[in-house]
Short mmCIF file of C-alpha atoms in Angstrom, two decimals:
data_model
loop_
_atom_site.label_atom_id
_atom_site.label_comp_id
_atom_site.label_asym_id
_atom_site.label_seq_id
_atom_site.Cartn_x
_atom_site.Cartn_y
_atom_site.Cartn_z
CA MET A 1 -43.96 78.12 51.17
CA SER A 2 -41.06 77.46 48.85
CA GLN A 3 -39.70 80.42 46.90
CA HIS A 4 -38.23 81.15 43.45
CA PHE A 5 -35.02 83.18 43.16
CA HIS A 6 -33.40 84.63 40.02
CA HIS A 7 -29.65 85.21 39.75
CA ASP A 8 -27.25 85.99 36.94
CA VAL A 9 -24.70 83.79 38.68
CA LEU A 10 -25.36 81.17 41.37
CA VAL A 11 -22.22 80.18 43.33
CA ILE A 12 -22.63 77.00 45.39
CA GLY A 13 -19.92 77.18 48.06
CA SER A 14 -18.46 80.08 50.04
CA GLY A 15 -14.75 79.29 50.32
CA ALA A 16 -11.73 80.79 48.59
CA ALA A 17 -12.84 79.77 45.09
CA GLY A 18 -16.49 80.84 45.41
CA LEU A 19 -15.79 84.25 47.00
CA THR A 20 -12.98 85.01 44.53
CA LEU A 21 -15.30 84.36 41.60
CA ALA A 22 -18.07 86.54 43.10
CA LEU A 23 -15.62 89.41 43.68
CA THR A 24 -14.07 89.17 40.21
CA LEU A 25 -17.39 89.44 38.35
CA PRO A 26 -18.78 92.87 37.36
CA GLU A 27 -20.86 94.69 39.97
CA HIS A 28 -23.98 94.97 37.79
CA LEU A 29 -24.59 91.21 37.95
CA ARG A 30 -26.94 89.67 40.53
CA ILE A 31 -24.87 87.05 42.33
CA ALA A 32 -25.85 84.60 45.08
CA VAL A 33 -23.28 82.70 47.15
CA LEU A 34 -24.68 79.70 49.05
CA SER A 35 -23.18 78.27 52.23
CA LYS A 36 -24.34 74.94 53.71
CA GLY A 37 -23.90 76.18 57.25
CA GLU A 38 -22.26 79.28 58.65
CA LEU A 39 -20.02 81.03 56.14
CA ALA A 40 -16.72 80.11 57.84
CA ASN A 41 -17.37 76.35 57.79
CA GLY A 42 -15.30 75.47 54.71
CA SER A 43 -11.74 74.21 54.35
CA THR A 44 -10.31 77.62 53.36
CA PHE A 45 -10.79 79.02 56.86
CA TRP A 46 -8.71 76.22 58.41
CA ALA A 47 -5.81 76.20 55.93
CA GLN A 48 -2.63 76.71 57.96
CA GLY A 49 0.02 76.78 55.24
CA GLY A 50 -0.05 79.36 52.49
CA VAL A 51 -0.27 79.99 48.76
CA ALA A 52 2.46 78.86 46.37
CA ALA A 53 3.44 81.38 43.68
CA VAL A 54 6.50 82.61 41.78
CA LEU A 55 7.15 85.85 43.68
CA ASP A 56 10.88 86.05 44.35
CA ASP A 57 13.33 87.28 41.73
CA SER A 58 15.50 84.18 42.16
CA ASP A 59 12.53 81.88 41.44
CA THR A 60 11.19 81.01 37.98
CA ILE A 61 7.97 79.78 36.43
CA ASP A 62 9.82 76.78 34.98
CA SER A 63 11.13 75.82 38.43
CA HIS A 64 7.62 75.89 40.00
CA VAL A 65 6.27 73.91 37.03
CA ASP A 66 9.04 71.30 37.36
CA ASP A 67 8.52 70.92 41.12
CA THR A 68 4.78 70.37 40.60
CA LEU A 69 5.33 67.83 37.79
CA ASN A 70 7.80 65.92 39.97
CA ALA A 71 5.38 65.79 42.91
CA GLY A 72 2.49 64.63 40.71
CA GLY A 73 3.83 61.15 39.93
CA GLY A 74 3.85 61.65 36.16
CA LEU A 75 0.12 62.43 35.97
CA CYS A 76 -0.01 66.25 36.02
CA ARG A 77 -1.23 67.88 32.84
CA GLU A 78 1.64 70.17 31.94
CA ASP A 79 -0.60 72.75 30.24
CA ALA A 80 -2.73 73.04 33.41
CA VAL A 81 0.36 73.32 35.61
CA ARG A 82 1.91 76.01 33.41
CA PHE A 83 -1.39 77.93 33.15
CA THR A 84 -1.75 77.94 36.96
CA VAL A 85 1.85 78.96 37.67
CA GLU A 86 1.92 81.65 34.95
CA HIS A 87 -1.11 83.30 36.57
CA SER A 88 0.16 82.89 40.14
CA ARG A 89 1.72 86.32 40.61
CA GLU A 90 -1.32 88.24 39.38
CA ALA A 91 -3.58 86.13 41.63
CA ILE A 92 -1.42 86.99 44.67
CA GLN A 93 -1.35 90.66 43.68
CA TRP A 94 -5.15 90.58 43.51
CA LEU A 95 -5.27 89.15 47.06
CA ILE A 96 -2.86 91.83 48.28
CA ASP A 97 -5.06 94.47 46.62
CA GLN A 98 -8.09 93.04 48.46
CA GLY A 99 -6.20 93.67 51.70
CA VAL A 100 -5.12 90.17 52.76
CA PRO A 101 -2.65 90.74 55.66
CA PHE A 102 0.19 88.50 54.50
CA THR A 103 3.23 88.33 56.80
CA ARG A 104 5.78 90.95 55.81
CA ASP A 105 9.53 90.42 55.56
CA ASP A 106 11.12 92.87 57.99
CA GLU A 107 14.61 91.44 57.70
CA HIS A 108 15.40 92.79 54.26
CA ASP A 109 15.52 96.34 53.02
CA ARG A 110 12.91 96.46 50.27
CA GLU A 111 13.45 100.01 49.02
CA ASP A 112 14.76 98.54 45.79
CA GLY A 113 11.17 97.63 44.93
CA GLY A 114 11.67 93.92 45.65
CA PHE A 115 9.02 91.70 47.16
CA GLU A 116 8.10 92.91 50.64
CA PHE A 117 6.38 89.80 52.02
CA HIS A 118 7.88 86.84 53.82
CA LEU A 119 8.14 83.64 51.77
CA THR A 120 8.56 80.20 53.28
CA ARG A 121 9.33 76.82 51.79
CA GLU A 122 7.33 73.58 52.02
CA GLY A 123 7.71 69.97 50.94
CA GLY A 124 8.46 69.50 47.24
CA HIS A 125 9.33 73.14 46.54
CA SER A 126 12.87 74.00 45.47
CA HIS A 127 12.49 77.70 46.31
CA ARG A 128 10.91 79.88 48.96
CA ARG A 129 7.60 80.64 47.28
CA ILE A 130 4.88 80.19 49.92
CA ILE A 131 3.27 83.51 50.86
CA HIS A 132 1.45 83.20 54.16
CA ALA A 133 -0.20 84.99 57.08
CA ALA A 134 1.65 83.46 60.06
CA ASP A 135 0.26 79.90 60.43
CA ALA A 136 -3.38 80.88 59.77
CA THR A 137 -3.30 81.91 56.12
CA GLY A 138 -6.72 80.47 55.31
CA ALA A 139 -8.48 82.50 57.99
CA ALA A 140 -6.72 85.70 56.87
CA ILE A 141 -7.70 85.16 53.23
CA PHE A 142 -11.25 84.06 54.01
CA ASN A 143 -11.98 86.93 56.42
CA THR A 144 -10.65 89.51 53.96
CA LEU A 145 -12.59 88.12 50.98
CA LEU A 146 -15.76 87.88 53.08
CA GLU A 147 -15.37 91.50 54.17
CA ARG A 148 -14.95 92.62 50.54
CA THR A 149 -17.95 90.52 49.47
CA ARG A 150 -20.17 92.05 52.16
CA GLU A 151 -19.33 95.47 50.75
CA ARG A 152 -20.84 94.46 47.39
CA SER A 153 -24.55 95.31 47.15
CA ASN A 154 -24.94 92.95 44.16
CA VAL A 155 -23.77 89.83 46.05
CA GLU A 156 -26.20 88.00 48.33
CA LEU A 157 -24.65 85.67 50.90
CA LEU A 158 -27.16 82.95 51.77
CA GLU A 159 -26.31 80.81 54.81
CA GLN A 160 -27.86 77.46 55.85
CA ARG A 161 -28.65 76.61 52.22
CA VAL A 162 -27.97 73.05 51.06
CA ALA A 163 -27.98 72.47 47.30
CA ILE A 164 -29.82 69.22 46.49
CA ASP A 165 -29.51 68.92 42.71
CA LEU A 166 -28.77 70.91 39.60
CA ILE A 167 -31.55 71.76 37.15
CA THR A 168 -30.68 71.13 33.49
CA GLU A 169 -32.68 71.62 30.32
CA ARG A 170 -32.36 67.89 29.63
CA LYS A 171 -33.85 66.92 33.02
CA LEU A 172 -36.87 69.11 32.28
CA GLY A 173 -37.29 67.58 28.82
CA ARG A 174 -36.35 70.84 27.09
CA GLU A 175 -34.10 71.40 24.07
CA GLY A 176 -30.42 71.48 24.99
CA GLN A 177 -28.28 70.37 27.93
CA ARG A 178 -27.60 73.66 29.71
CA CYS A 179 -27.55 73.97 33.52
CA ILE A 180 -30.17 76.58 34.41
CA GLY A 181 -30.39 76.50 38.19
CA ALA A 182 -30.59 74.37 41.31
CA TYR A 183 -32.97 73.09 43.94
CA VAL A 184 -31.80 74.26 47.36
CA LEU A 185 -32.95 73.33 50.87
CA ASP A 186 -33.38 76.36 53.15
CA ARG A 187 -32.59 74.78 56.52
CA ARG A 188 -34.29 77.61 58.41
CA SER A 189 -37.68 77.26 56.70
CA GLY A 190 -37.38 73.56 55.89
CA GLU A 191 -38.57 74.35 52.34
CA VAL A 192 -36.86 73.52 49.04
CA ASP A 193 -36.46 76.69 46.95
CA THR A 194 -35.90 76.96 43.21
CA HIS A 195 -32.91 79.07 42.15
CA HIS A 196 -32.92 80.16 38.49
CA ALA A 197 -29.50 81.18 37.11
CA ARG A 198 -27.78 82.06 33.85
CA PHE A 199 -24.54 80.49 35.15
CA VAL A 200 -23.99 77.99 37.99
CA ILE A 201 -20.66 77.47 39.75
CA LEU A 202 -19.76 74.49 41.93
CA ALA A 203 -17.22 75.55 44.57
CA THR A 204 -18.17 73.02 47.22
CA GLY A 205 -14.73 71.70 48.21
CA GLY A 206 -13.57 68.09 48.43
CA ALA A 207 -14.90 64.76 49.66
CA ALA A 208 -12.60 63.78 52.54
CA LYS A 209 -15.60 63.23 54.85
CA VAL A 210 -16.09 59.92 53.03
CA TYR A 211 -13.38 58.60 55.38
CA LEU A 212 -13.64 57.79 59.08
CA TYR A 213 -10.74 60.10 59.96
CA THR A 214 -10.34 63.42 58.18
CA SER A 215 -8.69 66.78 58.78
CA ASN A 216 -11.56 68.46 56.91
CA PRO A 217 -14.57 70.30 58.34
CA ASP A 218 -17.94 68.53 58.41
CA GLY A 219 -19.15 69.89 55.08
CA ALA A 220 -16.53 68.17 52.87
CA CYS A 221 -19.04 65.65 51.49
CA GLY A 222 -18.28 65.80 47.77
CA ASP A 223 -21.61 67.56 47.09
CA GLY A 224 -20.47 69.32 43.92
CA ILE A 225 -18.84 66.19 42.49
CA ALA A 226 -22.01 64.12 43.09
CA MET A 227 -24.36 66.80 41.70
CA ALA A 228 -22.20 67.26 38.60
CA TRP A 229 -22.09 63.48 38.01
CA ARG A 230 -25.88 63.26 38.24
CA ALA A 231 -26.14 66.18 35.79
CA GLY A 232 -23.99 64.38 33.19
CA CYS A 233 -20.40 65.51 33.89
CA ARG A 234 -17.31 63.32 33.70
CA VAL A 235 -15.12 62.97 36.79
CA GLY A 236 -11.38 62.29 36.88
CA ASN A 237 -8.72 60.73 39.14
CA LEU A 238 -10.93 60.24 42.20
CA GLU A 239 -8.74 57.37 43.42
CA PHE A 240 -6.13 59.91 44.57
CA ASN A 241 -6.88 61.03 48.11
CA GLN A 242 -4.13 62.68 50.09
CA PHE A 243 -3.80 61.55 53.71
CA HIS A 244 -2.05 63.57 56.42
CA PRO A 245 -0.07 61.14 58.61
CA THR A 246 -0.87 62.65 62.02
CA CYS A 247 -4.30 63.77 63.17
CA LEU A 248 -5.07 63.83 66.91
CA TYR A 249 -6.95 60.65 67.88
CA HIS A 250 -9.58 61.44 70.49
CA PRO A 251 -13.37 60.95 70.46
CA GLN A 252 -13.97 64.69 70.98
CA ALA A 253 -11.07 65.97 68.87
CA LYS A 254 -12.62 66.54 65.47
CA SER A 255 -10.30 67.41 62.61
CA PHE A 256 -7.22 68.55 64.54
CA LEU A 257 -3.98 68.14 62.62
CA VAL A 258 -0.77 67.65 64.54
CA THR A 259 1.73 69.57 62.43
CA GLU A 260 4.54 67.81 60.56
CA ALA A 261 6.92 70.29 62.19
CA LEU A 262 6.85 68.13 65.35
CA ARG A 263 8.61 65.32 63.48
CA GLY A 264 10.92 67.95 62.02
CA GLU A 265 11.97 68.84 65.57
CA GLY A 266 12.59 65.25 66.64
CA ALA A 267 9.22 63.72 67.58
CA LEU A 268 9.19 59.91 67.23
CA LEU A 269 6.36 57.59 66.19
CA ARG A 270 5.75 54.68 68.56
CA LEU A 271 3.47 51.65 68.92
CA PRO A 272 1.36 51.26 72.11
CA ASN A 273 4.24 49.26 73.70
CA GLY A 274 6.64 52.17 73.11
CA GLU A 275 8.50 50.53 70.20
CA ARG A 276 9.48 52.70 67.21
CA PHE A 277 8.48 51.39 63.77
CA MET A 278 9.49 53.96 61.11
CA PRO A 279 13.11 52.68 60.86
CA ARG A 280 11.67 49.42 59.46
CA PHE A 281 9.95 51.29 56.60
CA ASP A 282 12.33 54.01 55.40
CA THR A 283 15.89 55.17 56.02
CA ARG A 284 14.55 58.71 56.54
CA GLU A 285 12.49 57.31 59.43
CA GLU A 286 10.01 59.90 60.80
CA LEU A 287 11.10 62.43 58.17
CA ALA A 288 10.05 60.32 55.16
CA PRO A 289 7.48 61.89 52.80
CA ARG A 290 3.85 62.11 53.95
CA ASP A 291 2.51 59.20 51.92
CA ILE A 292 5.23 56.82 53.17
CA VAL A 293 4.66 57.76 56.83
CA ALA A 294 0.87 57.43 56.40
CA ARG A 295 1.26 53.97 54.79
CA ALA A 296 3.57 52.78 57.59
CA ILE A 297 1.11 53.90 60.30
CA ASP A 298 -1.77 52.29 58.40
CA HIS A 299 0.21 49.05 58.04
CA GLU A 300 0.94 48.85 61.77
CA MET A 301 -2.66 49.68 62.74
CA LYS A 302 -4.03 46.93 60.46
CA ARG A 303 -1.33 44.42 61.45
CA LEU A 304 -1.90 44.85 65.19
CA GLY A 305 -5.61 45.75 65.09
CA ILE A 306 -4.92 48.98 67.05
CA ASP A 307 -6.90 52.24 66.92
CA CYS A 308 -3.93 54.62 66.77
CA VAL A 309 -0.18 55.05 67.14
CA TYR A 310 1.68 57.61 69.26
CA LEU A 311 3.76 60.68 68.43
CA ASP A 312 6.28 61.32 71.19
CA ILE A 313 8.25 64.53 71.76
CA SER A 314 8.36 64.19 75.57
CA HIS A 315 12.14 63.60 75.44
CA LYS A 316 12.64 67.27 74.47
CA PRO A 317 12.81 69.98 77.17
CA SER A 318 9.37 71.17 78.29
CA ASP A 319 10.07 74.85 77.52
CA PHE A 320 11.23 73.95 74.00
CA VAL A 321 7.97 72.09 73.26
CA LYS A 322 5.75 74.86 74.66
CA SER A 323 7.54 77.66 72.81
CA HIS A 324 7.72 75.85 69.44
CA PHE A 325 4.24 74.32 69.44
CA PRO A 326 1.95 76.50 71.57
CA THR A 327 -1.20 75.69 69.54
CA VAL A 328 -0.71 71.91 69.59
CA TYR A 329 0.28 72.03 73.29
CA GLN A 330 -2.86 73.95 74.27
CA ARG A 331 -5.15 71.81 72.12
CA CYS A 332 -3.77 68.56 73.56
CA LEU A 333 -4.13 69.92 77.13
CA GLU A 334 -7.84 70.49 76.43
CA PHE A 335 -8.13 66.71 76.01
CA GLY A 336 -6.02 65.89 79.05
CA ILE A 337 -2.82 65.15 77.10
CA ASP A 338 0.39 66.85 78.30
CA MET A 339 2.70 66.41 75.30
CA THR A 340 5.74 67.48 77.35
CA ARG A 341 5.30 64.31 79.44
CA GLN A 342 3.31 61.82 77.35
CA PRO A 343 2.96 60.81 73.69
CA ILE A 344 0.07 62.12 71.53
CA PRO A 345 -2.33 59.50 70.10
CA VAL A 346 -2.50 60.01 66.30
CA VAL A 347 -4.03 58.47 63.17
CA PRO A 348 -3.62 59.36 59.50
CA ALA A 349 -6.52 61.45 58.19
CA ALA A 350 -7.99 62.10 54.75
CA HIS A 351 -6.82 65.57 53.81
CA TYR A 352 -7.31 66.49 50.14
CA THR A 353 -9.26 65.20 47.12
CA CYS A 354 -6.94 65.38 44.10
CA GLY A 355 -9.60 64.38 41.54
CA GLY A 356 -13.01 65.85 40.80
CA VAL A 357 -15.24 67.24 38.06
CA VAL A 358 -13.40 67.36 34.72
CA VAL A 359 -12.99 71.01 33.63
CA ASP A 360 -11.01 73.08 31.12
CA GLN A 361 -8.83 76.13 31.79
CA ALA A 362 -11.92 78.32 32.21
CA GLY A 363 -13.40 75.97 34.81
CA ARG A 364 -16.10 74.80 32.34
CA SER A 365 -17.57 71.33 32.92
CA ASP A 366 -19.15 69.07 30.28
CA VAL A 367 -22.57 70.66 30.91
CA PRO A 368 -22.95 74.14 29.34
CA GLY A 369 -23.43 76.90 31.92
CA LEU A 370 -21.95 74.77 34.72
CA TYR A 371 -18.48 75.50 36.15
CA ALA A 372 -16.46 73.72 38.83
CA ILE A 373 -13.58 75.44 40.66
CA GLY A 374 -11.31 74.69 43.60
CA GLU A 375 -11.12 71.25 45.22
CA THR A 376 -14.39 70.19 43.51
CA SER A 377 -12.69 70.29 40.12
CA PHE A 378 -10.17 68.14 38.28
CA THR A 379 -7.97 70.53 36.31
CA GLY A 380 -4.95 68.25 35.90
CA LEU A 381 -2.81 70.43 38.20
CA HIS A 382 -2.21 67.91 40.99
CA GLY A 383 -1.72 64.62 39.16
CA ALA A 384 -1.28 61.65 41.49
CA ASN A 385 -0.09 63.66 44.50
CA ARG A 386 -0.78 67.29 45.43
CA MET A 387 2.18 69.53 46.20
CA ALA A 388 1.83 71.70 49.29
CA SER A 389 0.11 75.09 48.85
CA ASN A 390 -0.75 74.61 45.16
CA SER A 391 -4.39 73.99 46.09
CA LEU A 392 -5.23 77.51 47.30
CA LEU A 393 -3.45 78.92 44.25
CA GLU A 394 -5.68 76.76 42.02
CA CYS A 395 -8.77 78.27 43.69
CA PHE A 396 -7.78 81.84 42.82
CA VAL A 397 -6.44 81.23 39.32
CA TYR A 398 -9.41 79.17 38.11
CA ALA A 399 -12.02 81.36 39.84
CA ARG A 400 -10.63 84.39 38.01
CA SER A 401 -10.46 82.46 34.75
CA ALA A 402 -14.08 81.28 35.09
CA ALA A 403 -15.21 84.82 35.85
CA ALA A 404 -13.56 86.09 32.65
CA ASP A 405 -15.26 83.32 30.66
CA ILE A 406 -18.68 84.22 32.11
CA VAL A 407 -18.19 87.90 31.29
CA ALA A 408 -17.39 87.00 27.67
CA GLN A 409 -20.78 85.25 27.32
CA LEU A 410 -23.07 87.67 29.16
CA ASP A 411 -24.74 89.05 26.03
CA GLN A 412 -25.67 85.61 24.66
CA ILE A 413 -27.15 83.91 27.75
CA LYS A 414 -30.60 84.94 28.96
CA MET A 415 -32.35 84.11 32.24
CA PRO A 416 -33.97 80.65 31.94
CA ALA A 417 -37.73 80.44 31.47
CA ASP A 418 -39.86 79.48 34.45
CA LEU A 419 -38.60 76.42 36.28
CA PRO A 420 -40.91 74.00 38.07
CA SER A 421 -41.01 74.05 41.86
CA TRP A 422 -39.64 71.12 43.86
CA ASP A 423 -42.24 68.38 44.18
CA ALA A 424 -42.59 67.36 47.83
CA SER A 425 -46.16 66.06 47.52
CA GLN A 426 -45.31 62.38 47.89
CA VAL A 427 -42.94 62.55 50.87
CA THR A 428 -43.46 62.42 54.62
CA ASP A 429 -41.43 63.41 57.67
CA SER A 430 -39.06 60.66 58.75
CA ASP A 431 -38.72 59.41 62.30
CA GLU A 432 -35.92 57.07 61.18
CA ASP A 433 -32.90 59.36 61.45
CA VAL A 434 -31.08 56.47 63.14
CA ILE A 435 -30.88 54.81 59.69
CA ILE A 436 -29.09 57.83 58.23
CA ALA A 437 -26.65 57.95 61.16
CA HIS A 438 -25.94 54.21 60.91
CA ASN A 439 -25.38 54.32 57.12
CA TRP A 440 -23.11 57.36 57.50
CA ASP A 441 -20.93 55.52 60.03
CA GLU A 442 -20.88 52.29 58.01
CA LEU A 443 -19.86 54.11 54.82
CA ARG A 444 -16.99 56.01 56.44
CA ARG A 445 -15.68 52.91 58.19
CA PHE A 446 -15.61 50.60 55.17
CA MET A 447 -14.08 53.37 53.02
CA TRP A 448 -11.37 53.74 55.68
CA ASP A 449 -10.76 49.99 55.93
CA TYR A 450 -11.08 49.00 52.26
CA VAL A 451 -10.38 52.13 50.14
CA GLY A 452 -7.90 53.83 52.44
CA ILE A 453 -4.16 54.39 52.35
CA VAL A 454 -3.30 50.80 51.34
CA ARG A 455 -5.65 48.92 49.00
CA THR A 456 -6.14 45.44 47.56
CA THR A 457 -8.46 44.22 44.82
CA LYS A 458 -10.41 42.12 47.33
CA ARG A 459 -10.91 45.11 49.66
CA LEU A 460 -12.12 47.24 46.77
CA GLN A 461 -14.59 44.55 45.68
CA ARG A 462 -15.99 44.35 49.21
CA ALA A 463 -16.35 48.11 49.33
CA GLN A 464 -18.11 48.14 45.95
CA HIS A 465 -20.60 45.50 47.11
CA ARG A 466 -21.39 47.45 50.30
CA VAL A 467 -21.70 50.84 48.65
CA ARG A 468 -24.23 49.49 46.13
CA LEU A 469 -26.41 48.16 48.93
CA LEU A 470 -26.15 51.52 50.69
CA LEU A 471 -27.03 53.46 47.54
CA ASP A 472 -30.18 51.36 47.08
CA GLU A 473 -31.21 51.98 50.69
CA ILE A 474 -30.50 55.72 50.45
CA ASP A 475 -32.42 55.96 47.17
CA GLU A 476 -35.49 54.41 48.76
CA PHE A 477 -35.20 56.75 51.75
CA TYR A 478 -34.69 59.79 49.50
CA SER A 479 -37.82 58.94 47.47
CA ASN A 480 -40.12 58.63 50.48
CA TYR A 481 -39.05 61.19 53.05
CA LYS A 482 -38.49 64.92 53.29
CA VAL A 483 -34.92 65.93 52.57
CA SER A 484 -32.60 67.06 55.34
CA ARG A 485 -28.98 68.17 55.30
CA ASP A 486 -27.92 64.78 56.71
CA LEU A 487 -29.80 62.85 54.02
CA ILE A 488 -28.53 65.07 51.18
CA GLU A 489 -24.94 64.73 52.39
CA LEU A 490 -25.20 60.97 52.86
CA ARG A 491 -26.61 60.59 49.33
CA ASN A 492 -23.74 62.63 47.88
CA LEU A 493 -21.09 60.95 50.00
CA ALA A 494 -22.22 57.47 48.98
CA GLN A 495 -22.26 58.51 45.30
CA VAL A 496 -18.71 59.90 45.48
CA ALA A 497 -17.57 56.82 47.44
CA GLU A 498 -18.78 54.62 44.58
CA LEU A 499 -16.90 56.79 42.07
CA MET A 500 -13.72 56.58 44.17
CA ILE A 501 -14.02 52.77 44.35
CA LEU A 502 -14.62 52.46 40.59
CA SER A 503 -11.63 54.74 39.89
CA ALA A 504 -9.38 52.73 42.22
CA MET A 505 -10.46 49.45 40.59
CA GLU A 506 -9.55 50.79 37.15
CA ARG A 507 -5.97 51.65 38.15
CA LYS A 508 -3.88 48.48 37.85
CA GLU A 509 -0.70 50.00 39.31
CA SER A 510 0.58 51.90 42.34
CA ARG A 511 1.21 55.57 41.61
CA GLY A 512 1.35 58.58 43.92
CA LEU A 513 -1.42 58.41 46.49
CA HIS A 514 -2.97 55.22 45.06
CA TYR A 515 -1.14 52.25 46.57
CA THR A 516 -2.35 48.67 46.05
CA LEU A 517 -0.64 45.50 47.27
CA ASP A 518 -1.87 43.62 44.15
CA TYR A 519 -0.14 46.01 41.72
CA PRO A 520 2.84 47.45 43.64
CA ASP A 521 4.69 48.68 40.53
CA MET A 522 4.10 51.74 38.39
CA LEU A 523 3.11 51.25 34.75
CA PRO A 524 5.41 52.81 32.11
CA GLU A 525 2.65 55.06 30.75
CA ALA A 526 0.74 57.48 33.00
CA MET A 527 -3.01 57.61 32.28
CA ASP A 528 -5.81 59.58 33.93
CA THR A 529 -8.84 57.67 35.23
CA ILE A 530 -11.89 59.31 33.63
CA LEU A 531 -15.40 58.06 34.45
CA ARG A 532 -18.36 59.00 32.24
CA PRO A 533 -21.96 58.89 33.54
CA ALA A 534 -24.63 57.09 31.53
CA ASN A 535 -26.40 60.40 30.83
CA ALA A 536 -23.27 62.15 29.49
CA ASP A 537 -23.06 63.45 25.93
CA GLY A 538 -20.77 61.86 23.38
#
């Protein structure tokens, strides 16, 4: 039997943004945090880098703002950038107070009350401002926040729960547009439960799984973006997808990034015949910025019809490679690749979704009662190209801001009246899971080929034609069969793919991460791409 649950706050997503919001809210509220699979399945856990913040006395807010604006290709919203950076130090202090074991700086005497943690520097930053926990910052943050959350008796952590759709007053034919809950598949019981809530938060991460190759975990299906769109929210800048140039290419090697530090230490990119190609594309060769290296690899793969290129550091002494890159060395060995003696097969991989659900500085979407935070949202912070380590910072700053906004409204918003149960009377069990698997593969391949690192108008038109056929097929399937995680994710992924294609077709220029051969130049005026659903207000 399906069940009805009542929460003050329903948080869909259990990563950095979702857990921060749950921990920042008062302890008298009933809060539920949903996770599609096991709790540690999100992108936060796998983040290697760190969190960017103005922490050192020699650094300034203006400097961090300027660096971010420069990286964003003229499209960052300066008020969003300044808001995020101005709240960076307090967000980091909050994480330290929660007990996150950031790497300390033992080299300097800190009795003068200076900053006691080690800061590193990453691409685009003019100062050391990345606080980190060795090279596994995400895991350290996630594990600490999860521990704190489990200590809270008012927060329920619900695993194996897949949100299907948001419930709004408008959808039920009631007065108003407010979001008042969600229908959620309990994968253990197979039933669809009804979750009533005074406030709903989308913290579901990005949509990189729309591409054939991605560094993201399996759950990055754009669920929150698709659900918000169907509920009447605008989305922004979905044409900007950041690609990491080097992901291990192997049928069993899911989502393993080969760090940029290899190229920093002299690794060379080669074609299958051993020939280098980066010198033809940029004077900085292998050390050119990420987007340039990714475009060059993509160009060579399309030109030659090859599945991957090769990253070669075998010319360096074996001991040097093993001591500098123990994780990569071990991981490659698991797949029979000895990087001290042979090159590593690599492909670029979709890494970060810069656009998302349009929100304000409190994380509020266009639908009252519905918030979007973290990679699901479009705040204006990233512009046309995300700067390293600003994304985790965005999660903490906007989660805390949304929590404050919710607290300010608690007295006015009551629990919604009874919501109808999910209607599963007309559906049957499907024995056609092969269709879902085929559509999933087809979608990710044509998005990779046609809406990938390098685009053309013709490729985008082909992708648009295919995605519409897929959406029709998925809609028919969704109407007739019981929902499953695979079907829900495919439906969301296809919806977000269509939004990405439409956004890319609207941008008649090349800027930041959006590069099209038909419009190679940048327009003089930078404009956001905002899409509005047919059921939106105004």
